[in-house]
PDB file of C-alpha atoms in Angstrom:
ATOM      1  CA  MET A 626      -1.544 -22.534   1.759  1.00  0.00           C
ATOM      2  CA  SER A 627      -2.392 -18.753   1.783  1.00  0.00           C
ATOM      3  CA  TYR A 628      -0.739 -16.708   0.692  1.00  0.00           C
ATOM      4  CA  THR A 629       0.223 -15.001   4.350  1.00  0.00           C
ATOM      5  CA  SER A 630       1.471 -18.722   5.233  1.00  0.00           C
ATOM      6  CA  TRP A 631       4.072 -18.668   2.187  1.00  0.00           C
ATOM      7  CA  ALA A 632       4.492 -15.233   3.865  1.00  0.00           C
ATOM      8  CA  ILE A 633       4.882 -15.726   7.512  1.00  0.00           C
ATOM      9  CA  LEU A 634       6.746 -19.071   6.634  1.00  0.00           C
ATOM     10  CA  ALA A 635       9.606 -16.749   3.970  1.00  0.00           C
ATOM     11  CA  MET A 636       9.681 -14.222   6.911  1.00  0.00           C
ATOM     12  CA  VAL A 637      11.101 -17.336   9.122  1.00  0.00           C
ATOM     13  CA  VAL A 638      13.108 -19.470   6.708  1.00  0.00           C
ATOM     14  CA  TYR A 639      14.918 -16.056   4.821  1.00  0.00           C
ATOM     15  CA  GLY A 640      15.996 -14.687   8.845  1.00  0.00           C
ATOM     16  CA  ALA A 641      17.573 -18.036  10.364  1.00  0.00           C
ATOM     17  CA  ASN A 642      18.905 -17.783   5.976  1.00  0.00           C
ATOM     18  CA  ALA A 643      20.702 -13.810   7.541  1.00  0.00           C
ATOM     19  CA  VAL A 644      22.409 -15.964  10.536  1.00  0.00           C
ATOM     20  CA  LEU A 645      23.135 -19.224   8.225  1.00  0.00           C
ATOM     21  CA  LEU A 646      24.628 -16.463   6.197  1.00  0.00           C
ATOM     22  CA  LYS A 647      26.598 -14.347   8.554  1.00  0.00           C
ATOM     23  CA  LEU A 648      28.115 -17.498  10.540  1.00  0.00           C
ATOM     24  CA  ALA A 649      29.139 -18.949   6.397  1.00  0.00           C
ATOM     25  CA  LEU A 650      30.603 -15.399   6.070  1.00  0.00           C
ATOM     26  CA  ARG A 651      33.270 -15.307   8.572  1.00  0.00           C
ATOM     27  CA  GLN A 652      35.097 -17.785   6.397  1.00  0.00           C
ATOM     28  CA  VAL A 653      33.798 -17.604   3.044  1.00  0.00           C
ATOM     29  CA  PRO A 654      33.547 -14.803   0.989  1.00  0.00           C
ATOM     30  CA  ALA A 655      31.026 -12.856   0.189  1.00  0.00           C
ATOM     31  CA  GLU A 656      31.157 -14.098  -3.394  1.00  0.00           C
ATOM     32  CA  VAL A 657      31.620 -17.588  -3.032  1.00  0.00           C
ATOM     33  CA  ALA A 658      28.623 -17.546  -1.132  1.00  0.00           C
ATOM     34  CA  LEU A 659      26.751 -15.521  -3.707  1.00  0.00           C
ATOM     35  CA  ALA A 660      27.986 -18.392  -6.606  1.00  0.00           C
ATOM     36  CA  VAL A 661      26.757 -20.720  -4.818  1.00  0.00           C
ATOM     37  CA  THR A 662      23.418 -19.834  -1.986  1.00  0.00           C
ATOM     38  CA  ASN A 663      22.060 -18.621  -5.766  1.00  0.00           C
ATOM     39  CA  THR A 664      23.145 -21.594  -8.466  1.00  0.00           C
ATOM     40  CA  VAL A 665      20.911 -23.700  -6.260  1.00  0.00           C
ATOM     41  CA  LEU A 666      18.111 -21.369  -5.521  1.00  0.00           C
ATOM     42  CA  VAL A 667      18.239 -21.461  -9.818  1.00  0.00           C
ATOM     43  CA  MET A 668      18.429 -24.917  -9.649  1.00  0.00           C
ATOM     44  CA  ALA A 669      15.280 -25.164  -7.128  1.00  0.00           C
ATOM     45  CA  GLY A 670      13.179 -23.182  -8.799  1.00  0.00           C
ATOM     46  CA  PHE A 671      14.442 -25.192 -12.787  1.00  0.00           C
ATOM     47  CA  ALA A 672      12.610 -27.889 -11.052  1.00  0.00           C
ATOM     48  CA  LEU A 673       9.277 -26.267  -9.737  1.00  0.00           C
ATOM     49  CA  VAL A 674       9.330 -25.452 -12.976  1.00  0.00           C
ATOM     50  CA  VAL A 675       9.772 -28.537 -14.346  1.00  0.00           C
ATOM     51  CA  PHE A 676       7.714 -30.460 -11.694  1.00  0.00           C
ATOM     52  CA  ARG A 677       4.707 -28.295 -12.410  1.00  0.00           C
ATOM     53  CA  GLY A 678       4.312 -28.006 -15.577  1.00  0.00           C
ATOM     54  CA  GLN A 679       5.602 -24.798 -17.189  1.00  0.00           C
ATOM     55  CA  SER A 680       7.098 -23.195 -19.958  1.00  0.00           C
ATOM     56  CA  ILE A 681      10.141 -20.699 -19.650  1.00  0.00           C
ATOM     57  CA  ILE A 682       9.950 -20.229 -23.541  1.00  0.00           C
ATOM     58  CA  ALA A 683       6.557 -19.442 -23.420  1.00  0.00           C
ATOM     59  CA  HIS A 684       6.192 -16.905 -21.031  1.00  0.00           C
ATOM     60  CA  LEU A 685       9.280 -14.988 -22.499  1.00  0.00           C
ATOM     61  CA  ASN A 686       7.390 -13.912 -25.045  1.00  0.00           C
ATOM     62  CA  GLY A 687       8.469  -9.784 -25.915  1.00  0.00           C
ATOM     63  CA  SER A 688       4.966  -8.458 -23.993  1.00  0.00           C
ATOM     64  CA  LEU A 689       5.648  -5.922 -20.332  1.00  0.00           C
ATOM     65  CA  SER A 690       5.850  -8.888 -18.403  1.00  0.00           C
ATOM     66  CA  THR A 691       9.117  -9.875 -20.136  1.00  0.00           C
ATOM     67  CA  VAL A 692      10.243  -6.507 -19.209  1.00  0.00           C
ATOM     68  CA  TYR A 693       8.508  -5.738 -15.850  1.00  0.00           C
ATOM     69  CA  LEU A 694      10.879  -9.835 -15.738  1.00  0.00           C
ATOM     70  CA  GLY A 695      14.154  -8.558 -16.973  1.00  0.00           C
ATOM     71  CA  LEU A 696      14.310  -5.260 -14.554  1.00  0.00           C
ATOM     72  CA  ALA A 697      12.925  -7.912 -11.709  1.00  0.00           C
ATOM     73  CA  CYS A 698      16.723  -9.738 -12.311  1.00  0.00           C
ATOM     74  CA  VAL A 699      18.460  -6.439 -12.504  1.00  0.00           C
ATOM     75  CA  THR A 700      16.878  -5.199  -9.516  1.00  0.00           C
ATOM     76  CA  LEU A 701      17.260  -9.120  -7.953  1.00  0.00           C
ATOM     77  CA  THR A 702      21.491  -9.619  -8.255  1.00  0.00           C
ATOM     78  CA  VAL A 703      21.830  -5.695  -7.402  1.00  0.00           C
ATOM     79  CA  GLY A 704      19.648  -6.384  -3.634  1.00  0.00           C
ATOM     80  CA  VAL A 705      21.361  -9.221  -3.432  1.00  0.00           C
ATOM     81  CA  VAL A 706      24.611  -8.124  -3.606  1.00  0.00           C
ATOM     82  CA  ALA A 707      24.386  -5.728  -1.419  1.00  0.00           C
ATOM     83  CA  PHE A 708      22.448  -7.360   0.862  1.00  0.00           C
ATOM     84  CA  TYR A 709      25.993 -10.238   0.440  1.00  0.00           C
ATOM     85  CA  THR A 710      28.842  -7.800   0.575  1.00  0.00           C
ATOM     86  CA  ALA A 711      26.860  -5.413   3.742  1.00  0.00           C
ATOM     87  CA  LEU A 712      25.920  -9.260   5.605  1.00  0.00           C
ATOM     88  CA  SER A 713      30.044 -10.118   4.930  1.00  0.00           C
ATOM     89  CA  ARG A 714      30.492  -6.267   6.287  1.00  0.00           C
ATOM     90  CA  GLY A 715      28.802  -4.836   9.081  1.00  0.00           C
ATOM     91  CA  PRO A 716      26.745  -7.280  12.148  1.00  0.00           C
ATOM     92  CA  ALA A 717      24.074  -8.617  11.441  1.00  0.00           C
ATOM     93  CA  SER A 718      22.082  -7.126  14.503  1.00  0.00           C
ATOM     94  CA  VAL A 719      22.204  -3.961  12.258  1.00  0.00           C
ATOM     95  CA  VAL A 720      22.742  -5.056   8.450  1.00  0.00           C
ATOM     96  CA  VAL A 721      18.811  -7.528   8.157  1.00  0.00           C
ATOM     97  CA  PRO A 722      16.443  -5.030   9.823  1.00  0.00           C
ATOM     98  CA  ILE A 723      18.059  -2.360   7.948  1.00  0.00           C
ATOM     99  CA  PHE A 724      17.652  -4.829   4.303  1.00  0.00           C
ATOM    100  CA  ALA A 725      14.342  -5.403   5.686  1.00  0.00           C
ATOM    101  CA  MET A 726      12.546  -2.758   5.419  1.00  0.00           C
ATOM    102  CA  ASN A 727      12.520  -3.532   2.217  1.00  0.00           C
ATOM    103  CA  PHE A 728       9.222  -4.818   2.716  1.00  0.00           C
ATOM    104  CA  ALA A 729       7.931  -0.498   3.321  1.00  0.00           C
ATOM    105  CA  VAL A 730       9.862   0.167   0.108  1.00  0.00           C
ATOM    106  CA  ALA A 731       7.788  -2.626  -2.343  1.00  0.00           C
ATOM    107  CA  SER A 732       4.283  -1.070  -0.297  1.00  0.00           C
ATOM    108  CA  LEU A 733       5.167   2.091  -1.407  1.00  0.00           C
ATOM    109  CA  LEU A 734       6.258   1.492  -4.765  1.00  0.00           C
ATOM    110  CA  GLY A 735       2.872  -0.648  -4.082  1.00  0.00           C
ATOM    111  CA  ILE A 736       0.700   2.366  -2.984  1.00  0.00           C
ATOM    112  CA  VAL A 737       1.701   4.811  -5.892  1.00  0.00           C
ATOM    113  CA  PHE A 738       2.568   2.980  -9.285  1.00  0.00           C
ATOM    114  CA  LEU A 739      -0.104  -0.732  -8.977  1.00  0.00           C
ATOM    115  CA  GLY A 740      -2.839   1.406  -6.571  1.00  0.00           C
ATOM    116  CA  GLU A 741      -2.818  -0.278  -3.760  1.00  0.00           C
ATOM    117  CA  GLY A 742      -4.545   1.568  -0.924  1.00  0.00           C
ATOM    118  CA  MET A 743      -3.125   3.680   1.490  1.00  0.00           C
ATOM    119  CA  THR A 744      -5.599   3.740   4.498  1.00  0.00           C
ATOM    120  CA  VAL A 745      -3.995   5.432   8.205  1.00  0.00           C
ATOM    121  CA  SER A 746      -3.014   1.596   9.295  1.00  0.00           C
ATOM    122  CA  ARG A 747      -0.719   1.387   6.830  1.00  0.00           C
ATOM    123  CA  VAL A 748       1.188   4.936   7.742  1.00  0.00           C
ATOM    124  CA  VAL A 749       0.831   3.925  10.942  1.00  0.00           C
ATOM    125  CA  GLY A 750       2.221   0.438  10.492  1.00  0.00           C
ATOM    126  CA  LEU A 751       4.850   2.079   7.536  1.00  0.00           C
ATOM    127  CA  LEU A 752       6.498   4.080  10.534  1.00  0.00           C
ATOM    128  CA  LEU A 753       6.525   2.118  13.543  1.00  0.00           C
ATOM    129  CA  ALA A 754       8.468  -0.281  11.181  1.00  0.00           C
ATOM    130  CA  ILE A 755      10.569   2.986  10.194  1.00  0.00           C
ATOM    131  CA  GLY A 756      10.736   3.225  13.762  1.00  0.00           C
ATOM    132  CA  SER A 757      11.378   0.155  15.022  1.00  0.00           C
ATOM    133  CA  ILE A 758      14.795   0.082  12.025  1.00  0.00           C
ATOM    134  CA  ILE A 759      16.584   3.342  13.235  1.00  0.00           C
ATOM    135  CA  LEU A 760      15.517   1.226  17.186  1.00  0.00           C
ATOM    136  CA  LEU A 761      17.388  -2.391  16.323  1.00  0.00           C
ATOM    137  CA  THR A 762      20.528  -0.188  14.336  1.00  0.00           C
ATOM    138  CA  ARG A 763      21.783   1.967  16.947  1.00  0.00           C
TER     139      ARG A 763
END
């Protein structure tokens, strides 16, 4: 599958996940849901590593990539905990669109720090996305 196919799959499945998670959070505390869902995620990650014949230790060699991976762990943890907490306290129709704006943050950071090109269409797309979030959260 192409990267765009994977991205579309992630979009659809993650959207469904938010609704299922919101339903679960009606009776399950956010911390419990966080622990259960992420334990399953970690187990799936280890299964993929084994299935694809990768070595975790070989890639954690103290390089700059290891530092970036560590920082990604911190930001992912904060983001997921914040998302679960927000979803447990607020309506999915507001929380999920705000959370979904992470793509705009990633896009801007990619332009600034990764040297990815900024085009008029990207700027317009980001502005439209921001506008859609404003409309969806009112």
